[in-house]
mmCIF file of C-alpha atoms in Angstrom:
data_model
loop_
_atom_site.group_PDB
_atom_site.id
_atom_site.type_symbol
_atom_site.label_atom_id
_atom_site.label_comp_id
_atom_site.label_asym_id
_atom_site.label_seq_id
_atom_site.Cartn_x
_atom_site.Cartn_y
_atom_site.Cartn_z
ATOM 1 C CA MET A 852 -1.064 22.018 2.809
ATOM 2 C CA SER A 853 -2.912 18.730 3.588
ATOM 3 C CA ALA A 854 -5.719 19.469 1.933
ATOM 4 C CA GLU A 855 -3.877 20.596 -1.184
ATOM 5 C CA ARG A 856 -1.944 17.086 -1.033
ATOM 6 C CA PHE A 857 -5.094 15.275 -0.408
ATOM 7 C CA LEU A 858 -6.649 16.599 -3.539
ATOM 8 C CA GLU A 859 -3.673 15.942 -5.772
ATOM 9 C CA ILE A 860 -3.425 11.980 -4.657
ATOM 10 C CA GLU A 861 -6.780 12.030 -5.454
ATOM 11 C CA LEU A 862 -6.403 13.796 -9.136
ATOM 12 C CA GLU A 863 -3.835 11.000 -9.702
ATOM 13 C CA LEU A 864 -5.489 8.091 -8.944
ATOM 14 C CA ASN A 865 -8.074 9.988 -11.343
ATOM 15 C CA ALA A 866 -5.584 9.735 -14.204
ATOM 16 C CA HIS A 867 -5.377 6.186 -12.891
ATOM 17 C CA LEU A 868 -8.515 4.754 -12.711
ATOM 18 C CA ARG A 869 -9.495 6.219 -16.275
ATOM 19 C CA THR A 870 -7.493 3.895 -18.188
ATOM 20 C CA LEU A 871 -9.535 0.756 -16.454
ATOM 21 C CA THR A 872 -12.199 -1.002 -18.331
ATOM 22 C CA PHE A 873 -14.700 -3.125 -16.635
ATOM 23 C CA GLY A 874 -16.884 -6.237 -18.021
ATOM 24 C CA GLN A 875 -20.183 -7.714 -17.265
ATOM 25 C CA PRO A 876 -21.780 -7.179 -14.843
ATOM 26 C CA VAL A 877 -20.639 -3.697 -14.661
ATOM 27 C CA ARG A 878 -22.743 -1.367 -17.372
ATOM 28 C CA TYR A 879 -22.671 1.824 -15.821
ATOM 29 C CA ILE A 880 -19.073 3.495 -13.779
ATOM 30 C CA TYR A 881 -19.806 6.600 -12.044
ATOM 31 C CA ASN A 882 -16.528 8.916 -10.513
ATOM 32 C CA PRO A 883 -17.757 11.582 -8.659
ATOM 33 C CA LEU A 884 -14.263 13.038 -7.961
ATOM 34 C CA GLU A 885 -15.273 13.728 -11.632
ATOM 35 C CA TYR A 886 -18.649 15.269 -12.010
ATOM 36 C CA ALA A 887 -18.992 16.103 -7.940
ATOM 37 C CA TRP A 888 -15.481 17.525 -8.062
ATOM 38 C CA PRO A 889 -16.248 21.459 -6.970
ATOM 39 C CA THR A 890 -18.215 19.909 -4.134
ATOM 40 C CA HIS A 891 -15.605 17.728 -3.426
ATOM 41 C CA SER A 892 -13.289 19.720 -3.041
ATOM 42 C CA ALA A 893 -15.248 22.168 -1.135
ATOM 43 C CA PHE A 894 -15.391 19.476 1.532
ATOM 44 C CA VAL A 895 -11.960 18.451 1.497
ATOM 45 C CA GLU A 896 -10.861 22.240 1.714
ATOM 46 C CA LYS A 897 -12.858 22.896 4.752
ATOM 47 C CA TYR A 898 -12.764 19.763 6.627
ATOM 48 C CA CYS A 899 -9.311 18.387 5.847
ATOM 49 C CA HIS A 900 -6.852 19.495 8.005
ATOM 50 C CA GLY A 901 -2.875 18.772 9.386
ATOM 51 C CA GLY A 902 -3.484 17.055 12.817
ATOM 52 C CA GLN A 903 -6.020 14.931 12.018
ATOM 53 C CA SER A 904 -4.903 11.632 13.428
ATOM 54 C CA VAL A 905 -7.742 8.731 12.884
ATOM 55 C CA LEU A 906 -9.372 8.238 9.378
ATOM 56 C CA PHE A 907 -12.510 6.554 8.963
ATOM 57 C CA LEU A 908 -12.272 4.658 5.827
ATOM 58 C CA GLY A 909 -15.268 3.704 3.463
ATOM 59 C CA MET A 910 -15.179 1.505 0.646
ATOM 60 C CA ASN A 911 -17.094 3.698 -2.293
ATOM 61 C CA PRO A 912 -20.148 5.483 -3.253
ATOM 62 C CA GLY A 913 -23.666 4.857 -2.726
ATOM 63 C CA PRO A 914 -25.830 5.595 -4.826
ATOM 64 C CA PHE A 915 -27.824 8.518 -3.354
ATOM 65 C CA GLY A 916 -24.607 9.629 -1.172
ATOM 66 C CA MET A 917 -21.178 10.137 -2.187
ATOM 67 C CA ALA A 918 -22.659 9.433 -5.895
ATOM 68 C CA GLN A 919 -25.114 12.668 -6.000
ATOM 69 C CA THR A 920 -22.439 14.823 -3.440
ATOM 70 C CA GLY A 921 -19.194 13.861 -4.123
ATOM 71 C CA VAL A 922 -18.540 13.373 -0.034
ATOM 72 C CA PRO A 923 -17.693 9.956 1.357
ATOM 73 C CA PHE A 924 -21.201 8.597 3.145
ATOM 74 C CA GLY A 925 -22.471 12.095 1.925
ATOM 75 C CA GLU A 926 -25.783 11.925 2.763
ATOM 76 C CA VAL A 927 -27.237 15.196 1.100
ATOM 77 C CA ASN A 928 -29.364 17.124 4.090
ATOM 78 C CA VAL A 929 -26.054 16.244 6.089
ATOM 79 C CA VAL A 930 -23.708 17.997 3.343
ATOM 80 C CA ARG A 931 -25.918 20.414 2.674
ATOM 81 C CA ASP A 932 -26.600 21.857 6.446
ATOM 82 C CA TRP A 933 -24.665 20.510 8.909
ATOM 83 C CA PHE A 934 -21.071 20.530 6.467
ATOM 84 C CA GLY A 935 -22.510 24.020 4.644
ATOM 85 C CA ILE A 936 -21.096 22.451 1.181
ATOM 86 C CA THR A 937 -22.623 24.169 -1.852
ATOM 87 C CA GLY A 938 -21.782 23.891 -5.473
ATOM 88 C CA GLU A 939 -22.826 22.438 -8.618
ATOM 89 C CA VAL A 940 -22.716 18.545 -9.225
ATOM 90 C CA GLY A 941 -22.491 17.640 -12.944
ATOM 91 C CA HIS A 942 -23.082 14.276 -14.266
ATOM 92 C CA PRO A 943 -21.396 11.027 -15.680
ATOM 93 C CA PRO A 944 -20.790 10.759 -19.564
ATOM 94 C CA ASP A 945 -22.803 7.555 -18.914
ATOM 95 C CA GLU A 946 -26.156 8.063 -16.790
ATOM 96 C CA HIS A 947 -28.233 5.223 -15.968
ATOM 97 C CA PRO A 948 -31.988 6.358 -16.517
ATOM 98 C CA LYS A 949 -32.775 5.601 -12.785
ATOM 99 C CA ARG A 950 -29.802 6.513 -11.152
ATOM 100 C CA ARG A 951 -29.864 10.385 -12.423
ATOM 101 C CA ILE A 952 -27.273 12.539 -10.543
ATOM 102 C CA THR A 953 -29.249 15.523 -9.265
ATOM 103 C CA GLY A 954 -26.643 16.374 -6.828
ATOM 104 C CA LEU A 955 -27.533 18.547 -3.533
ATOM 105 C CA ALA A 956 -30.894 18.028 -5.127
ATOM 106 C CA CYS A 957 -31.532 15.025 -4.346
ATOM 107 C CA THR A 958 -34.119 13.811 -2.283
ATOM 108 C CA GLN A 959 -33.341 10.526 -1.425
ATOM 109 C CA SER A 960 -31.766 9.849 1.429
ATOM 110 C CA GLU A 961 -28.827 7.494 1.960
ATOM 111 C CA VAL A 962 -29.259 5.367 5.301
ATOM 112 C CA SER A 963 -25.821 4.501 5.269
ATOM 113 C CA GLY A 964 -24.684 8.157 5.146
ATOM 114 C CA ALA A 965 -27.857 9.233 7.279
ATOM 115 C CA ARG A 966 -26.922 6.811 10.265
ATOM 116 C CA PHE A 967 -23.024 7.495 10.084
ATOM 117 C CA TRP A 968 -22.867 11.495 9.986
ATOM 118 C CA GLY A 969 -26.104 11.147 12.139
ATOM 119 C CA PHE A 970 -24.547 9.833 15.285
ATOM 120 C CA PHE A 971 -21.738 11.966 14.721
ATOM 121 C CA GLN A 972 -23.746 14.619 14.370
ATOM 122 C CA GLU A 973 -25.511 14.215 17.702
ATOM 123 C CA LEU A 974 -22.206 13.356 19.550
ATOM 124 C CA CYS A 975 -20.330 16.077 18.119
ATOM 125 C CA GLY A 976 -22.785 18.573 17.866
ATOM 126 C CA GLU A 977 -20.480 20.950 15.205
ATOM 127 C CA PRO A 978 -18.479 19.383 12.269
ATOM 128 C CA GLN A 979 -15.581 21.158 13.499
ATOM 129 C CA ASN A 980 -15.582 18.829 16.484
ATOM 130 C CA PHE A 981 -15.228 16.158 14.294
ATOM 131 C CA PHE A 982 -12.960 17.031 12.186
ATOM 132 C CA ARG A 983 -10.147 18.185 14.551
ATOM 133 C CA HIS A 984 -9.035 15.015 15.122
ATOM 134 C CA CYS A 985 -10.580 12.745 12.345
ATOM 135 C CA TYR A 986 -11.614 12.660 8.786
ATOM 136 C CA VAL A 987 -13.297 10.412 6.488
ATOM 137 C CA HIS A 988 -12.227 8.873 2.713
ATOM 138 C CA ASN A 989 -13.463 6.395 0.719
ATOM 139 C CA LEU A 990 -11.024 3.379 -0.580
ATOM 140 C CA CYS A 991 -12.512 3.535 -3.915
ATOM 141 C CA PRO A 992 -13.907 6.505 -5.959
ATOM 142 C CA LEU A 993 -15.869 4.250 -7.938
ATOM 143 C CA MET A 994 -19.689 3.350 -8.079
ATOM 144 C CA PHE A 995 -20.610 0.312 -10.452
ATOM 145 C CA MET A 996 -24.039 -0.554 -11.360
ATOM 146 C CA ALA A 997 -25.234 -3.418 -13.502
ATOM 147 C CA GLU A 998 -27.516 -2.588 -16.533
ATOM 148 C CA SER A 999 -30.720 -2.995 -14.014
ATOM 149 C CA GLY A 1000 -29.262 -0.115 -11.764
ATOM 150 C CA LYS A 1001 -27.965 -2.757 -9.340
ATOM 151 C CA ASN A 1002 -25.458 -1.529 -7.392
ATOM 152 C CA LEU A 1003 -22.391 -3.924 -7.298
ATOM 153 C CA THR A 1004 -19.780 -3.238 -4.927
ATOM 154 C CA PRO A 1005 -15.737 -3.542 -5.643
ATOM 155 C CA PRO A 1006 -15.999 -7.255 -4.280
ATOM 156 C CA GLU A 1007 -18.500 -8.456 -7.280
ATOM 157 C CA LEU A 1008 -16.352 -7.084 -9.665
ATOM 158 C CA SER A 1009 -14.050 -9.927 -11.854
ATOM 159 C CA VAL A 1010 -10.777 -11.032 -9.848
ATOM 160 C CA ASP A 1011 -9.190 -9.597 -12.260
ATOM 161 C CA GLU A 1012 -10.519 -6.161 -12.378
ATOM 162 C CA ARG A 1013 -10.883 -5.787 -8.538
ATOM 163 C CA ASN A 1014 -7.445 -6.651 -8.151
ATOM 164 C CA THR A 1015 -6.090 -4.428 -10.477
ATOM 165 C CA LEU A 1016 -8.539 -1.326 -9.104
ATOM 166 C CA LEU A 1017 -7.917 -2.243 -5.856
ATOM 167 C CA ALA A 1018 -4.549 -2.462 -6.061
ATOM 168 C CA LEU A 1019 -4.559 1.793 -7.414
ATOM 169 C CA CYS A 1020 -6.784 2.505 -4.532
ATOM 170 C CA ASP A 1021 -4.283 0.941 -2.377
ATOM 171 C CA ILE A 1022 -1.433 3.080 -3.380
ATOM 172 C CA SER A 1023 -3.374 5.896 -2.886
ATOM 173 C CA LEU A 1024 -4.710 5.447 0.338
ATOM 174 C CA CYS A 1025 -0.870 4.537 1.820
ATOM 175 C CA GLN A 1026 -0.309 8.473 0.106
ATOM 176 C CA ALA A 1027 -3.028 9.954 1.835
ATOM 177 C CA VAL A 1028 -2.146 8.254 5.353
ATOM 178 C CA GLU A 1029 1.420 9.428 4.690
ATOM 179 C CA ALA A 1030 0.769 12.886 3.879
ATOM 180 C CA LEU A 1031 -2.240 13.445 6.356
ATOM 181 C CA GLY A 1032 0.215 11.855 9.103
ATOM 182 C CA ILE A 1033 -2.918 9.472 10.395
ATOM 183 C CA SER A 1034 -1.910 7.090 13.044
ATOM 184 C CA MET A 1035 -5.296 5.160 13.065
ATOM 185 C CA VAL A 1036 -7.272 3.914 10.509
ATOM 186 C CA VAL A 1037 -11.191 2.938 11.056
ATOM 187 C CA GLY A 1038 -12.353 0.590 8.512
ATOM 188 C CA VAL A 1039 -16.268 1.175 8.113
ATOM 189 C CA GLY A 1040 -17.257 -2.500 7.275
ATOM 190 C CA ARG A 1041 -15.073 -5.910 7.374
ATOM 191 C CA VAL A 1042 -13.925 -5.321 3.725
ATOM 192 C CA ALA A 1043 -12.544 -1.971 4.310
ATOM 193 C CA GLU A 1044 -10.830 -2.880 7.140
ATOM 194 C CA GLN A 1045 -9.400 -5.928 5.520
ATOM 195 C CA ARG A 1046 -8.400 -4.079 2.463
ATOM 196 C CA ALA A 1047 -6.282 -1.411 4.778
ATOM 197 C CA ARG A 1048 -4.927 -3.445 6.580
ATOM 198 C CA ARG A 1049 -3.746 -5.244 4.184
ATOM 199 C CA ALA A 1050 -2.274 -2.180 2.007
ATOM 200 C CA LEU A 1051 -0.802 -0.634 4.448
ATOM 201 C CA SER A 1052 1.100 -3.721 5.945
ATOM 202 C CA ALA A 1053 2.274 -4.496 2.460
ATOM 203 C CA ALA A 1054 3.737 -0.918 2.370
ATOM 204 C CA ASN A 1055 5.643 -0.703 5.899
ATOM 205 C CA ILE A 1056 3.398 2.267 7.363
ATOM 206 C CA ASP A 1057 2.906 2.011 10.638
ATOM 207 C CA VAL A 1058 -0.706 2.985 11.395
ATOM 208 C CA LYS A 1059 -3.049 0.699 13.553
ATOM 209 C CA VAL A 1060 -6.159 -0.355 11.567
ATOM 210 C CA GLU A 1061 -9.282 -1.381 13.068
ATOM 211 C CA GLY A 1062 -13.065 -1.795 12.343
ATOM 212 C CA ILE A 1063 -16.408 -0.382 12.793
ATOM 213 C CA MET A 1064 -19.721 -1.994 11.867
ATOM 214 C CA HIS A 1065 -21.311 -1.172 8.493
ATOM 215 C CA PRO A 1066 -24.281 1.122 9.137
ATOM 216 C CA SER A 1067 -25.572 -0.137 5.653
ATOM 217 C CA PRO A 1068 -29.661 -1.068 5.490
ATOM 218 C CA ARG A 1069 -28.271 -4.459 4.190
ATOM 219 C CA ASN A 1070 -26.603 -5.422 7.626
ATOM 220 C CA PRO A 1071 -29.530 -6.941 9.364
ATOM 221 C CA GLN A 1072 -27.461 -5.955 12.997
ATOM 222 C CA ALA A 1073 -26.508 -2.302 12.305
ATOM 223 C CA ASN A 1074 -30.386 -2.621 11.720
ATOM 224 C CA LYS A 1075 -31.059 -3.426 15.558
ATOM 225 C CA GLY A 1076 -29.112 -0.634 16.340
ATOM 226 C CA TRP A 1077 -25.911 0.685 14.691
ATOM 227 C CA ALA A 1078 -25.082 3.930 17.021
ATOM 228 C CA LYS A 1079 -24.902 1.842 20.072
ATOM 229 C CA VAL A 1080 -22.301 -0.400 18.781
ATOM 230 C CA ALA A 1081 -20.739 2.139 16.692
ATOM 231 C CA MET A 1082 -20.422 3.983 20.578
ATOM 232 C CA ALA A 1083 -19.140 0.737 21.959
ATOM 233 C CA THR A 1084 -16.643 0.190 19.853
ATOM 234 C CA LEU A 1085 -15.108 4.057 19.711
ATOM 235 C CA GLU A 1086 -14.692 4.017 23.418
ATOM 236 C CA GLU A 1087 -12.972 0.584 22.648
ATOM 237 C CA LEU A 1088 -10.447 2.019 20.714
ATOM 238 C CA GLY A 1089 -9.966 5.499 22.443
ATOM 239 C CA VAL A 1090 -11.787 7.550 19.808
ATOM 240 C CA LEU A 1091 -14.588 8.525 21.739
ATOM 241 C CA SER A 1092 -12.640 10.709 23.658
ATOM 242 C CA LEU A 1093 -10.725 12.631 20.845
ATOM 243 C CA LEU A 1094 -14.739 13.514 19.570
ATOM 244 C CA ARG A 1095 -15.747 14.454 23.324
ATOM 245 C CA ASP A 1096 -12.095 16.948 23.940
ATOM 246 C CA GLN A 1097 -13.874 20.319 23.159
#
């Protein structure tokens, strides 16, 4: 039932997001919850279930991760080979010529996703050992690009557009946290952590919000050894014992 309700929440958010428009610097908008729905829903149905108490929360899709696979931090090799997800991935209505969607055939690795899931793969061995107590989600399902193909994060949008977008995403997050019975949200990166804390507090949802360093290669600290930092943080938060509780 958790997976079914979770997918309903995402479809409701999709319907609201379709009504939004964005001006400069945004030129292209990809929503993998639409064109990659088969692989996304397969992931949710396989790994989202009752009893998961920790939600790892990213901000929005990366161009070679979730944008290609429909899975948060979804580096192609991990999604295909570790998660065992298959399916056809379509195309956004307006596609940048340098940012083509090739789905599970994508040959470029998403560094953030490879670091994130590579860490848990080494720690947990099998996906089921991660998903027994944990789940992963992105606050916003949209990926934004400039005319050049440069990836734009939500903080780079105009203030009004960003506020309207994230207000809708906040509502969806709160619904998802309540539907799954989450007791701790771990924001991956400072922006996701702060947004989650604000949204859940405003909705009076009693859930602990913590943070973990983002594994992005744009983060110099992550390039010095993200796995070691992540391990220490998760130990401090008491999450490591859940992942080792096999």
